Amino acid sequence: MSDQVSNEFQNDPEHPPEHYRGPVVLRREKRVGDSTTDQRLLDSRGPSDWVHTDPWRVLRIQSEFVEGFGALAEVPKAVTVFGSARTGRDHPEYELGRRIGTALAEAGFAAITGGGPGSMEAVNRGASEAGGLSIGLGIELPFEQGLNPWVDLGVNFRYFFTRKTMFVKYAQAFICLPGGFGTLDELFEALTLVQTKKVTKFPVVLFGSDYWGGLHDWVRNTVLREGKIGEKDAALLHVTDDIDDAVQIVQDAYKAWEDTH
């Protein structure tokens, strides 16, 4: 019944005239153009701005989900590791990321990062050098380079929200190295998903007590004390300086997940 006028209520004074465009209903002559869907599809004339319209963006978004799901569908158990793109290769945090990537690979986990430089590169490098699967989920940005050379399986995204879905869907845990707004965004996204039971048995590890200690204290001493979260919510955060401890938290959570499935 695409792009047709409904005659069902023509004689009903309380029901305004309707125009259908597929599943969309337009009333009171509030219509956008008079052509049909098929006509617009087959007509090659006119400007190319249609590729920037919202309906076309929906198809791009859909294609990103399809590409992401297809590329990652057979990924084994994995951990997403976040960290700063600004970490230099001579910085101690770079070596730390490399060791974490190695430890995850040796424990049988694929390592997923944002695919960029800095700490992300370090984790991908450690995983790849140890023979593990090194995954990078990149994002189109105006100021950062593409996927780092240590990514074995890479997917680039236009939209943050599709990329964030992949970070959670194909990982069994998050480990957050010191990072900026992007890391904080993903951190609180994960906590919200766990708190609202959108995902289960999903540990969030903050690596580096000097860096994350203040945030952890604020969550417990201010957010929890003021009653904005519960004790179980505060307990979702694990702060550690030990790689073995971080990996053990991940392994314990994965075993708990296996036991319930």
mmCIF file of C-alpha atoms in Angstrom:
data_model
loop_
_atom_site.group_PDB
_atom_site.id
_atom_site.type_symbol
_atom_site.label_atom_id
_atom_site.label_comp_id
_atom_site.label_asym_id
_atom_site.label_seq_id
_atom_site.Cartn_x
_atom_site.Cartn_y
_atom_site.Cartn_z
ATOM 1 C CA MET A 1 0.000 0.000 0.000
ATOM 2 C CA SER A 2 3.013 2.218 -0.615
ATOM 3 C CA ASP A 3 2.524 5.896 -1.489
ATOM 4 C CA GLN A 4 -1.247 5.619 -1.715
ATOM 5 C CA VAL A 5 -4.050 7.777 -0.347
ATOM 6 C CA SER A 6 -6.328 5.980 2.105
ATOM 7 C CA ASN A 7 -10.025 6.266 1.266
ATOM 8 C CA GLU A 8 -11.208 4.371 4.321
ATOM 9 C CA PHE A 9 -11.992 7.488 6.340
ATOM 10 C CA GLN A 10 -12.756 9.948 3.543
ATOM 11 C CA ASN A 11 -16.259 10.581 4.821
ATOM 12 C CA ASP A 12 -15.260 10.783 8.481
ATOM 13 C CA PRO A 13 -14.967 14.507 9.411
ATOM 14 C CA GLU A 14 -12.934 13.655 12.524
ATOM 15 C CA HIS A 15 -10.347 11.660 10.615
ATOM 16 C CA PRO A 16 -7.954 13.698 8.484
ATOM 17 C CA PRO A 17 -6.969 12.551 4.979
ATOM 18 C CA GLU A 18 -4.052 10.127 5.021
ATOM 19 C CA HIS A 19 -1.224 9.519 2.597
ATOM 20 C CA TYR A 20 0.872 6.359 2.920
ATOM 21 C CA ARG A 21 4.552 6.041 2.116
ATOM 22 C CA GLY A 22 5.323 2.433 2.955
ATOM 23 C CA PRO A 23 4.907 2.152 6.762
ATOM 24 C CA VAL A 24 4.841 5.970 7.143
ATOM 25 C CA VAL A 25 1.504 7.791 7.493
ATOM 26 C CA LEU A 26 1.223 11.468 6.476
ATOM 27 C CA ARG A 27 -1.872 13.427 7.499
ATOM 28 C CA ARG A 28 -3.387 16.866 6.890
ATOM 29 C CA GLU A 29 -1.461 17.332 3.638
ATOM 30 C CA LYS A 30 1.843 17.253 5.573
ATOM 31 C CA ARG A 31 3.545 15.450 2.739
ATOM 32 C CA VAL A 32 7.124 15.505 1.575
ATOM 33 C CA GLY A 33 7.023 15.525 -2.217
ATOM 34 C CA ASP A 34 4.451 13.981 -4.550
ATOM 35 C CA SER A 35 6.512 11.307 -6.286
ATOM 36 C CA THR A 36 6.319 7.614 -5.497
ATOM 37 C CA THR A 37 9.018 5.529 -3.853
ATOM 38 C CA ASP A 38 9.618 3.519 -7.021
ATOM 39 C CA GLN A 39 9.812 6.675 -9.101
ATOM 40 C CA ARG A 40 12.440 8.167 -6.830
ATOM 41 C CA LEU A 41 14.387 4.906 -6.875
ATOM 42 C CA LEU A 42 14.437 4.570 -10.663
ATOM 43 C CA ASP A 43 14.792 8.221 -11.620
ATOM 44 C CA SER A 44 18.503 8.978 -12.114
ATOM 45 C CA ARG A 45 17.969 12.692 -12.611
ATOM 46 C CA GLY A 46 18.497 15.332 -9.954
ATOM 47 C CA PRO A 47 21.233 16.208 -7.444
ATOM 48 C CA SER A 48 23.220 13.648 -5.459
ATOM 49 C CA ASP A 49 22.360 15.044 -2.027
ATOM 50 C CA TRP A 50 20.099 12.037 -1.458
ATOM 51 C CA VAL A 51 23.106 10.046 -0.304
ATOM 52 C CA HIS A 52 23.292 12.381 2.698
ATOM 53 C CA THR A 53 19.632 12.105 3.690
ATOM 54 C CA ASP A 54 18.559 10.395 6.909
ATOM 55 C CA PRO A 55 16.834 7.431 5.212
ATOM 56 C CA TRP A 56 20.006 6.718 3.257
ATOM 57 C CA ARG A 57 22.040 6.937 6.453
ATOM 58 C CA VAL A 58 19.815 4.209 7.902
ATOM 59 C CA LEU A 59 21.033 1.900 5.147
ATOM 60 C CA ARG A 60 24.628 2.824 5.896
ATOM 61 C CA ILE A 61 24.031 2.090 9.567
ATOM 62 C CA GLN A 62 22.434 -1.215 8.643
ATOM 63 C CA SER A 63 25.374 -2.102 6.438
ATOM 64 C CA GLU A 64 27.794 -1.364 9.290
ATOM 65 C CA PHE A 65 25.935 -3.765 11.558
ATOM 66 C CA VAL A 66 25.871 -6.423 8.838
ATOM 67 C CA GLU A 67 29.602 -6.034 8.108
ATOM 68 C CA GLY A 68 30.484 -6.032 11.799
ATOM 69 C CA PHE A 69 28.353 -9.057 12.660
ATOM 70 C CA GLY A 70 29.661 -10.921 9.624
ATOM 71 C CA ALA A 71 33.324 -10.186 10.352
ATOM 72 C CA LEU A 72 33.157 -10.992 14.061
ATOM 73 C CA ALA A 73 30.605 -13.819 14.152
ATOM 74 C CA GLU A 74 33.228 -16.547 14.550
ATOM 75 C CA VAL A 75 35.519 -14.700 16.942
ATOM 76 C CA PRO A 76 36.357 -16.893 19.961
ATOM 77 C CA LYS A 77 36.080 -15.662 23.545
ATOM 78 C CA ALA A 78 37.512 -12.155 23.691
ATOM 79 C CA VAL A 79 38.276 -9.188 25.928
ATOM 80 C CA THR A 80 37.967 -5.567 24.863
ATOM 81 C CA VAL A 81 40.827 -3.387 26.095
ATOM 82 C CA PHE A 82 40.567 0.402 26.047
ATOM 83 C CA GLY A 83 43.332 2.948 26.467
ATOM 84 C CA SER A 84 44.721 6.201 25.216
ATOM 85 C CA ALA A 85 45.679 6.729 21.586
ATOM 86 C CA ARG A 86 48.237 9.284 22.834
ATOM 87 C CA THR A 87 50.458 6.819 24.679
ATOM 88 C CA GLY A 88 53.935 6.904 23.143
ATOM 89 C CA ARG A 89 55.856 3.741 22.348
ATOM 90 C CA ASP A 90 58.499 4.746 24.895
ATOM 91 C CA HIS A 91 55.911 5.220 27.658
ATOM 92 C CA PRO A 92 55.645 2.560 30.408
ATOM 93 C CA GLU A 93 51.923 2.210 29.648
ATOM 94 C CA TYR A 94 52.770 1.005 26.140
ATOM 95 C CA GLU A 95 54.783 -1.900 27.513
ATOM 96 C CA LEU A 96 52.011 -2.550 30.008
ATOM 97 C CA GLY A 97 49.454 -2.784 27.194
ATOM 98 C CA ARG A 98 51.730 -5.128 25.279
ATOM 99 C CA ARG A 99 52.031 -7.420 28.275
ATOM 100 C CA ILE A 100 48.269 -7.423 28.816
ATOM 101 C CA GLY A 101 47.718 -8.365 25.166
ATOM 102 C CA THR A 102 50.203 -11.199 25.573
ATOM 103 C CA ALA A 103 48.603 -12.414 28.800
ATOM 104 C CA LEU A 104 45.141 -12.446 27.233
ATOM 105 C CA ALA A 105 46.400 -14.424 24.242
ATOM 106 C CA GLU A 106 48.123 -16.945 26.486
ATOM 107 C CA ALA A 107 44.873 -17.334 28.445
ATOM 108 C CA GLY A 108 43.023 -18.107 25.212
ATOM 109 C CA PHE A 109 41.258 -14.770 24.739
ATOM 110 C CA ALA A 110 41.235 -12.671 21.603
ATOM 111 C CA ALA A 111 42.115 -9.014 22.230
ATOM 112 C CA ILE A 112 39.770 -6.350 20.864
ATOM 113 C CA THR A 113 40.785 -2.691 20.809
ATOM 114 C CA GLY A 114 39.759 0.475 19.023
ATOM 115 C CA GLY A 115 42.476 -0.324 16.511
ATOM 116 C CA GLY A 116 44.303 2.982 16.884
ATOM 117 C CA PRO A 117 47.792 3.921 18.029
ATOM 118 C CA GLY A 118 49.097 4.216 21.585
ATOM 119 C CA SER A 119 47.837 1.763 24.179
ATOM 120 C CA MET A 120 45.509 0.166 21.633
ATOM 121 C CA GLU A 121 48.430 -0.644 19.363
ATOM 122 C CA ALA A 122 50.356 -2.023 22.326
ATOM 123 C CA VAL A 123 47.585 -4.474 23.239
ATOM 124 C CA ASN A 124 47.139 -5.566 19.617
ATOM 125 C CA ARG A 125 50.884 -6.011 19.320
ATOM 126 C CA GLY A 126 51.171 -8.127 22.451
ATOM 127 C CA ALA A 127 48.291 -10.359 21.385
ATOM 128 C CA SER A 128 49.592 -10.784 17.840
ATOM 129 C CA GLU A 129 53.178 -11.492 18.912
ATOM 130 C CA ALA A 130 51.917 -14.160 21.330
ATOM 131 C CA GLY A 131 50.011 -15.915 18.554
ATOM 132 C CA GLY A 132 46.572 -14.738 19.684
ATOM 133 C CA LEU A 133 43.850 -13.098 17.627
ATOM 134 C CA SER A 134 44.347 -9.326 17.498
ATOM 135 C CA ILE A 135 41.203 -7.377 16.559
ATOM 136 C CA GLY A 136 40.833 -3.662 15.851
ATOM 137 C CA LEU A 137 37.514 -1.844 15.529
ATOM 138 C CA GLY A 138 38.399 1.522 14.046
ATOM 139 C CA ILE A 139 36.359 4.699 13.792
ATOM 140 C CA GLU A 140 36.338 7.446 11.176
ATOM 141 C CA LEU A 141 37.818 10.507 12.909
ATOM 142 C CA PRO A 142 39.275 13.759 11.578
ATOM 143 C CA PHE A 143 42.424 13.647 13.719
ATOM 144 C CA GLU A 144 43.561 10.040 14.226
ATOM 145 C CA GLN A 145 45.195 7.576 11.875
ATOM 146 C CA GLY A 146 43.742 4.287 10.674
ATOM 147 C CA LEU A 147 44.204 0.804 12.059
ATOM 148 C CA ASN A 148 47.564 0.068 13.628
ATOM 149 C CA PRO A 149 49.853 -2.495 11.924
ATOM 150 C CA TRP A 150 49.329 -5.145 14.627
ATOM 151 C CA VAL A 151 45.637 -5.652 13.900
ATOM 152 C CA ASP A 152 44.993 -9.097 12.375
ATOM 153 C CA LEU A 153 41.246 -8.633 11.907
ATOM 154 C CA GLY A 154 40.058 -5.086 11.419
ATOM 155 C CA VAL A 155 36.728 -3.373 10.815
ATOM 156 C CA ASN A 156 36.326 0.368 10.282
ATOM 157 C CA PHE A 157 33.127 2.127 11.328
ATOM 158 C CA ARG A 158 31.514 5.456 10.513
ATOM 159 C CA TYR A 159 29.267 5.507 13.570
ATOM 160 C CA PHE A 160 30.264 5.245 17.212
ATOM 161 C CA PHE A 161 27.107 3.413 18.280
ATOM 162 C CA THR A 162 27.560 0.526 15.845
ATOM 163 C CA ARG A 163 31.172 0.199 16.890
ATOM 164 C CA LYS A 164 30.216 0.258 20.589
ATOM 165 C CA THR A 165 27.757 -2.571 19.983
ATOM 166 C CA MET A 166 30.592 -4.697 18.581
ATOM 167 C CA PHE A 167 32.847 -3.921 21.555
ATOM 168 C CA VAL A 168 30.257 -5.344 23.932
ATOM 169 C CA LYS A 169 28.653 -8.079 21.836
ATOM 170 C CA TYR A 170 31.870 -9.941 21.055
ATOM 171 C CA ALA A 171 33.700 -9.499 24.370
ATOM 172 C CA GLN A 172 33.370 -11.219 27.713
ATOM 173 C CA ALA A 173 34.980 -8.379 29.684
ATOM 174 C CA PHE A 174 36.432 -4.870 29.516
ATOM 175 C CA ILE A 175 39.885 -3.869 30.704
ATOM 176 C CA CYS A 176 40.468 -0.119 30.834
ATOM 177 C CA LEU A 177 44.015 1.190 30.715
ATOM 178 C CA PRO A 178 44.578 4.882 31.459
ATOM 179 C CA GLY A 179 42.709 6.845 28.812
ATOM 180 C CA GLY A 180 40.679 9.936 28.005
ATOM 181 C CA PHE A 181 37.087 10.711 27.123
ATOM 182 C CA GLY A 182 36.734 7.744 24.758
ATOM 183 C CA THR A 183 37.840 5.308 27.449
ATOM 184 C CA LEU A 184 35.569 6.952 30.020
ATOM 185 C CA ASP A 185 32.662 6.789 27.586
ATOM 186 C CA GLU A 186 33.093 3.067 27.034
ATOM 187 C CA LEU A 187 33.681 2.462 30.753
ATOM 188 C CA PHE A 188 30.388 4.012 31.845
ATOM 189 C CA GLU A 189 28.533 2.524 28.888
ATOM 190 C CA ALA A 190 29.595 -0.940 30.059
ATOM 191 C CA LEU A 191 28.676 -0.214 33.677
ATOM 192 C CA THR A 192 25.231 0.999 32.623
ATOM 193 C CA LEU A 193 24.620 -2.110 30.520
ATOM 194 C CA VAL A 194 25.610 -4.381 33.405
ATOM 195 C CA GLN A 195 23.636 -2.390 35.980
ATOM 196 C CA THR A 196 20.480 -2.566 33.847
ATOM 197 C CA LYS A 197 21.112 -6.263 33.088
ATOM 198 C CA LYS A 198 21.438 -5.716 29.356
ATOM 199 C CA VAL A 199 24.606 -7.805 29.638
ATOM 200 C CA THR A 200 25.468 -10.285 32.386
ATOM 201 C CA LYS A 201 28.651 -11.676 33.900
ATOM 202 C CA PHE A 202 30.615 -8.824 32.360
ATOM 203 C CA PRO A 203 33.503 -7.606 34.547
ATOM 204 C CA VAL A 204 34.994 -4.151 34.131
ATOM 205 C CA VAL A 205 38.635 -3.920 35.203
ATOM 206 C CA LEU A 206 40.375 -0.585 35.753
ATOM 207 C CA PHE A 207 44.093 -1.152 35.357
ATOM 208 C CA GLY A 208 46.307 1.291 37.271
ATOM 209 C CA SER A 209 45.324 2.365 40.788
ATOM 210 C CA ASP A 210 47.274 5.631 40.577
ATOM 211 C CA TYR A 211 45.266 6.659 37.520
ATOM 212 C CA TRP A 212 41.853 5.219 38.373
ATOM 213 C CA GLY A 213 41.958 5.395 42.175
ATOM 214 C CA GLY A 214 40.458 8.880 42.376
ATOM 215 C CA LEU A 215 37.554 7.940 40.134
ATOM 216 C CA HIS A 216 36.926 4.754 42.098
ATOM 217 C CA ASP A 217 36.971 6.675 45.385
ATOM 218 C CA TRP A 218 34.533 9.246 43.967
ATOM 219 C CA VAL A 219 32.143 6.517 42.857
ATOM 220 C CA ARG A 220 32.147 4.938 46.313
ATOM 221 C CA ASN A 221 32.447 8.009 48.527
ATOM 222 C CA THR A 222 30.150 10.338 46.603
ATOM 223 C CA VAL A 223 27.916 8.539 44.113
ATOM 224 C CA LEU A 224 27.243 5.540 46.365
ATOM 225 C CA ARG A 225 27.049 7.538 49.596
ATOM 226 C CA GLU A 226 24.542 9.924 48.024
ATOM 227 C CA GLY A 227 22.364 6.961 47.097
ATOM 228 C CA LYS A 228 22.669 7.430 43.329
ATOM 229 C CA ILE A 229 23.843 3.817 42.908
ATOM 230 C CA GLY A 230 23.706 0.710 45.083
ATOM 231 C CA GLU A 231 26.462 -1.326 46.688
ATOM 232 C CA LYS A 232 26.186 -3.958 43.948
ATOM 233 C CA ASP A 233 26.677 -1.239 41.339
ATOM 234 C CA ALA A 234 29.826 0.072 43.019
ATOM 235 C CA ALA A 235 31.168 -3.482 43.213
ATOM 236 C CA LEU A 236 31.110 -3.749 39.415
ATOM 237 C CA LEU A 237 34.420 -1.867 39.251
ATOM 238 C CA HIS A 238 37.631 -3.808 39.847
ATOM 239 C CA VAL A 239 40.832 -1.790 40.293
ATOM 240 C CA THR A 240 44.165 -3.600 40.027
ATOM 241 C CA ASP A 241 47.838 -3.132 39.204
ATOM 242 C CA ASP A 242 48.495 -6.808 38.555
ATOM 243 C CA ILE A 243 48.134 -8.385 35.101
ATOM 244 C CA ASP A 244 47.575 -11.876 36.500
ATOM 245 C CA ASP A 245 44.836 -10.505 38.743
ATOM 246 C CA ALA A 246 43.134 -8.779 35.803
ATOM 247 C CA VAL A 247 43.208 -11.935 33.693
ATOM 248 C CA GLN A 248 41.953 -14.020 36.617
ATOM 249 C CA ILE A 249 38.947 -11.706 37.040
ATOM 250 C CA VAL A 250 38.170 -12.187 33.351
ATOM 251 C CA GLN A 251 38.590 -15.964 33.534
ATOM 252 C CA ASP A 252 36.406 -16.275 36.644
ATOM 253 C CA ALA A 253 33.627 -14.264 35.012
ATOM 254 C CA TYR A 254 33.845 -16.328 31.833
ATOM 255 C CA LYS A 255 33.678 -19.576 33.801
ATOM 256 C CA ALA A 256 30.613 -18.271 35.646
ATOM 257 C CA TRP A 257 29.034 -17.465 32.285
ATOM 258 C CA GLU A 258 29.864 -20.950 30.951
ATOM 259 C CA ASP A 259 28.347 -22.574 34.051
ATOM 260 C CA THR A 260 25.019 -20.837 33.400
ATOM 261 C CA HIS A 261 24.905 -21.673 29.688
#
